[in-house]
């Protein structure tokens, strides 16, 4: 197993250099200034995580984890990933079958720049009506961003029982990172005011977290914000 992973990593590095020299693009997002929201989850390890998953016949599962961060009051951790459940290398072709608009996913105006994206809605939404929900702004809408998004035709090559993958395109060139995972921490969201947006903590009430992937899978986790923090998790998913 280690030999396979080592060879895959080494091969990927070489192929990345070749691909870049030929002008292939790599997903990246560059903010013009830093934001006040952290994307590191190291301080939240060990917390109880609730998940929703969707298992496709191809052996890929979309997982959505949310948990409160014990060491930082009022901080919610969100983690979504595409997981290969098979004990062997698994390939899946790139697609564009989003069940929720990818431009409304993640925490920047570039939207989902990988295979997985996340959104948070105010209110309780289900699989029957989530498409009508409006995602809360998780970024400062007045902040400048530079988006370069490349979506080559090809396939994702996943390691066995892993979320680690690379994108293989024509002529066997490999582009990495493939962005098959998403991690985020937040205490709230930005107001939608275009003149003077402000960041505010989640008010008390019901919320829905959504993870969607480019193959049409969706996972929902519901949570409640009260004076005691985050609670009342339920989940559902769809293939």
Coordinates of C-alpha atoms in Angstrom, one line a residue:
X1 CA 0.0 0.0 0.0
X2 CA 2.8 2.4 1.0
X3 CA 4.7 1.6 -2.2
X4 CA 1.6 2.4 -4.3
X5 CA 1.0 5.7 -2.5
X6 CA 4.7 6.7 -2.7
X7 CA 4.8 6.0 -6.5
X8 CA 1.5 7.8 -7.0
X9 CA 2.7 10.9 -5.2
X10 CA 6.1 10.9 -7.0
X11 CA 4.4 10.4 -10.3
X12 CA 1.9 13.2 -9.6
X13 CA 4.7 15.6 -8.8
X14 CA 6.5 14.9 -12.1
X15 CA 3.2 15.1 -14.0
X16 CA 2.3 18.4 -12.4
X17 CA 5.5 20.0 -13.6
X18 CA 4.8 18.7 -17.2
X19 CA 1.2 19.8 -17.1
X20 CA 2.1 23.3 -15.9
X21 CA 4.6 23.7 -18.7
X22 CA 1.9 22.9 -21.2
X23 CA -0.4 25.5 -19.8
X24 CA -2.9 23.5 -17.9
X25 CA -4.6 25.4 -15.1
X26 CA -4.9 24.5 -11.4
X27 CA -7.8 25.5 -9.2
X28 CA -6.9 28.3 -6.9
X29 CA -8.5 31.3 -5.2
X30 CA -6.5 34.4 -4.2
X31 CA -8.1 36.9 -1.8
X32 CA -6.9 40.5 -2.1
X33 CA -6.8 40.7 1.8
X34 CA -7.1 38.3 4.7
X35 CA -10.5 37.4 6.2
X36 CA -11.4 37.0 9.9
X37 CA -12.4 33.4 9.5
X38 CA -10.0 30.5 10.1
X39 CA -9.9 27.4 8.0
X40 CA -7.8 25.2 10.3
X41 CA -9.5 22.4 12.3
X42 CA -6.6 21.4 14.4
X43 CA -8.1 23.0 17.6
X44 CA -11.3 20.9 17.2
X45 CA -10.0 17.4 17.1
X46 CA -11.8 15.0 19.4
X47 CA -15.2 16.7 19.2
X48 CA -18.2 14.5 18.4
X49 CA -18.9 14.8 14.7
X50 CA -22.3 14.0 13.1
X51 CA -22.3 12.9 9.5
X52 CA -24.5 12.3 6.6
X53 CA -23.4 10.1 3.7
X54 CA -24.5 9.0 0.3
X55 CA -23.2 5.8 -1.2
X56 CA -23.2 5.5 -4.9
X57 CA -23.0 2.2 -6.8
X58 CA -19.6 3.3 -8.0
X59 CA -18.2 3.0 -4.5
X60 CA -18.0 6.8 -3.8
X61 CA -19.6 8.3 -0.8
X62 CA -20.2 12.0 0.0
X63 CA -19.6 12.7 3.7
X64 CA -20.6 15.9 5.6
X65 CA -19.4 16.4 9.2
X66 CA -20.2 19.3 11.5
X67 CA -19.3 19.8 15.1
X68 CA -18.9 22.6 17.6
X69 CA -15.3 23.4 18.5
X70 CA -14.8 22.8 22.2
X71 CA -11.8 25.1 22.6
X72 CA -13.4 28.1 20.9
X73 CA -16.9 29.0 22.0
X74 CA -19.4 29.4 19.2
X75 CA -17.2 28.0 16.5
X76 CA -18.7 25.5 14.1
X77 CA -16.5 23.1 12.1
X78 CA -17.6 21.9 8.7
X79 CA -15.9 19.1 6.8
X80 CA -17.1 17.6 3.5
X81 CA -15.3 15.0 1.4
X82 CA -15.7 12.6 -1.4
X83 CA -14.6 9.2 -0.2
X84 CA -13.6 6.0 -2.1
X85 CA -15.1 3.1 -0.1
X86 CA -13.4 0.4 -2.2
X87 CA -10.1 -1.2 -1.1
X88 CA -8.6 -0.5 -4.5
X89 CA -7.8 2.4 -6.8
X90 CA -11.1 3.9 -8.1
X91 CA -11.6 6.2 -11.0
X92 CA -14.6 8.5 -11.6
X93 CA -15.0 10.7 -14.6
X94 CA -15.4 14.5 -14.1
X95 CA -18.9 15.8 -14.4
X96 CA -21.0 18.9 -14.0
X97 CA -24.2 17.4 -12.4
X98 CA -24.6 19.8 -9.4
X99 CA -27.9 19.6 -7.6
X100 CA -27.2 23.0 -6.0
X101 CA -25.6 25.9 -7.9
X102 CA -21.8 25.6 -7.5
X103 CA -21.4 29.4 -7.6
X104 CA -23.3 29.5 -4.3
X105 CA -21.0 26.9 -2.6
X106 CA -17.9 27.4 -0.3
X107 CA -16.7 30.5 1.3
X108 CA -15.6 32.8 -1.6
X109 CA -17.3 34.3 -4.7
X110 CA -15.5 31.8 -6.9
X111 CA -17.9 29.1 -5.8
X112 CA -17.0 25.4 -5.8
X113 CA -13.6 25.1 -7.5
X114 CA -13.3 21.4 -6.9
X115 CA -15.5 18.3 -6.7
X116 CA -17.2 19.2 -3.4
X117 CA -18.8 22.4 -2.1
X118 CA -20.6 23.5 1.1
X119 CA -23.4 26.0 1.9
X120 CA -25.3 27.0 5.1
X121 CA -28.9 28.0 5.1
X122 CA -31.0 29.8 7.7
X123 CA -34.0 27.5 8.4
X124 CA -34.8 23.9 8.2
X125 CA -34.6 22.5 4.6
X126 CA -35.0 18.9 3.4
X127 CA -34.1 17.0 0.2
X128 CA -37.4 18.1 -1.2
X129 CA -36.9 21.9 -1.0
X130 CA -33.2 22.6 -0.5
X131 CA -32.8 23.9 -4.1
X132 CA -35.0 26.9 -3.1
X133 CA -32.8 27.9 -0.1
X134 CA -30.5 30.9 -0.3
X135 CA -27.0 30.3 1.0
X136 CA -25.7 32.6 3.7
X137 CA -22.7 34.7 2.6
X138 CA -19.6 33.1 4.1
X139 CA -17.3 35.8 2.7
X140 CA -17.1 39.6 2.6
X141 CA -18.9 40.4 -0.6
X142 CA -16.9 43.6 -1.0
X143 CA -13.6 41.9 -0.8
X144 CA -11.8 41.5 -4.1
X145 CA -11.0 37.9 -5.3
X146 CA -9.0 36.6 -8.2
X147 CA -10.5 33.3 -9.5
X148 CA -8.8 30.9 -11.9
X149 CA -10.9 27.8 -12.4
X150 CA -9.9 24.9 -14.6
X151 CA -12.3 22.0 -15.3
X152 CA -10.4 19.6 -17.6
X153 CA -12.2 16.6 -19.1
X154 CA -10.8 13.5 -17.5
X155 CA -11.2 11.6 -14.3
X156 CA -10.4 11.6 -10.6
X157 CA -8.1 8.8 -9.5
X158 CA -8.7 8.0 -5.8
X159 CA -6.5 6.0 -3.5
X160 CA -8.1 3.0 -1.9
X161 CA -10.4 3.8 1.0
X162 CA -9.4 7.4 0.9
X163 CA -10.4 11.0 0.0
X164 CA -7.0 11.6 -1.6
X165 CA -7.2 11.8 -5.4
X166 CA -5.6 13.4 -8.4
X167 CA -7.1 14.5 -11.7
X168 CA -5.9 12.7 -14.8
X169 CA -6.5 14.4 -18.1
X170 CA -5.6 13.7 -21.7
X171 CA -2.1 12.2 -22.4
X172 CA -2.0 11.0 -18.8
X173 CA -1.0 14.3 -17.4
X174 CA -2.0 14.7 -13.7
X175 CA -3.2 17.9 -12.2
X176 CA -3.1 18.3 -8.4
X177 CA -4.7 19.3 -6.1
X178 CA -8.0 17.8 -7.0
X179 CA -10.0 19.4 -4.2
X180 CA -12.1 16.4 -3.2
X181 CA -12.3 17.7 0.4
X182 CA -13.5 20.9 2.0
X183 CA -12.8 22.1 5.5
X184 CA -14.1 25.3 7.1
X185 CA -14.7 26.9 10.5
X186 CA -17.0 29.8 11.2
X187 CA -19.0 31.6 13.9
X188 CA -21.5 33.1 11.6
X189 CA -21.8 34.8 8.2
X190 CA -21.6 38.1 6.4
X191 CA -24.5 40.5 5.9
X192 CA -25.5 40.8 2.2
X193 CA -25.2 44.6 2.2
X194 CA -23.1 45.8 -0.7
X195 CA -22.2 49.1 0.9
X196 CA -21.1 48.1 4.4
X197 CA -21.2 44.3 5.0
X198 CA -20.6 43.1 8.5
X199 CA -19.8 39.7 10.0
X200 CA -22.2 38.5 12.7
X201 CA -22.5 35.4 14.8
X202 CA -25.2 32.9 14.1
X203 CA -28.5 34.1 15.7
X204 CA -30.5 31.6 17.7
X205 CA -32.6 29.4 15.4
X206 CA -32.5 26.4 13.0
X207 CA -30.0 26.0 10.3
X208 CA -29.2 23.5 7.5
X209 CA -25.7 22.7 6.3
X210 CA -25.4 21.3 2.8
X211 CA -22.6 19.4 0.9
X212 CA -22.9 18.8 -2.8
X213 CA -20.6 17.2 -5.3
X214 CA -20.3 17.4 -9.1
X215 CA -21.8 14.0 -9.5
X216 CA -25.2 15.0 -8.2
X217 CA -24.9 13.7 -4.6
X218 CA -26.2 15.8 -1.7
X219 CA -25.9 15.5 2.1
X220 CA -27.7 17.7 4.6
X221 CA -27.1 18.2 8.3
X222 CA -29.5 20.2 10.5
X223 CA -28.4 22.0 13.6
X224 CA -29.8 24.4 16.1
X225 CA -28.2 27.5 17.6
X226 CA -29.3 28.3 21.1
X227 CA -28.0 30.1 24.2
X228 CA -26.1 26.9 25.0
X229 CA -24.4 26.7 21.6
X230 CA -24.9 24.3 18.7
X231 CA -27.1 21.2 19.2
X232 CA -29.9 19.0 17.8
X233 CA -28.2 17.4 14.8
X234 CA -30.1 15.4 12.3
X235 CA -29.0 14.3 8.8
X236 CA -30.2 13.1 5.4
X237 CA -28.6 12.3 2.1
X238 CA -29.4 11.5 -1.5
X239 CA -27.6 9.7 -4.4

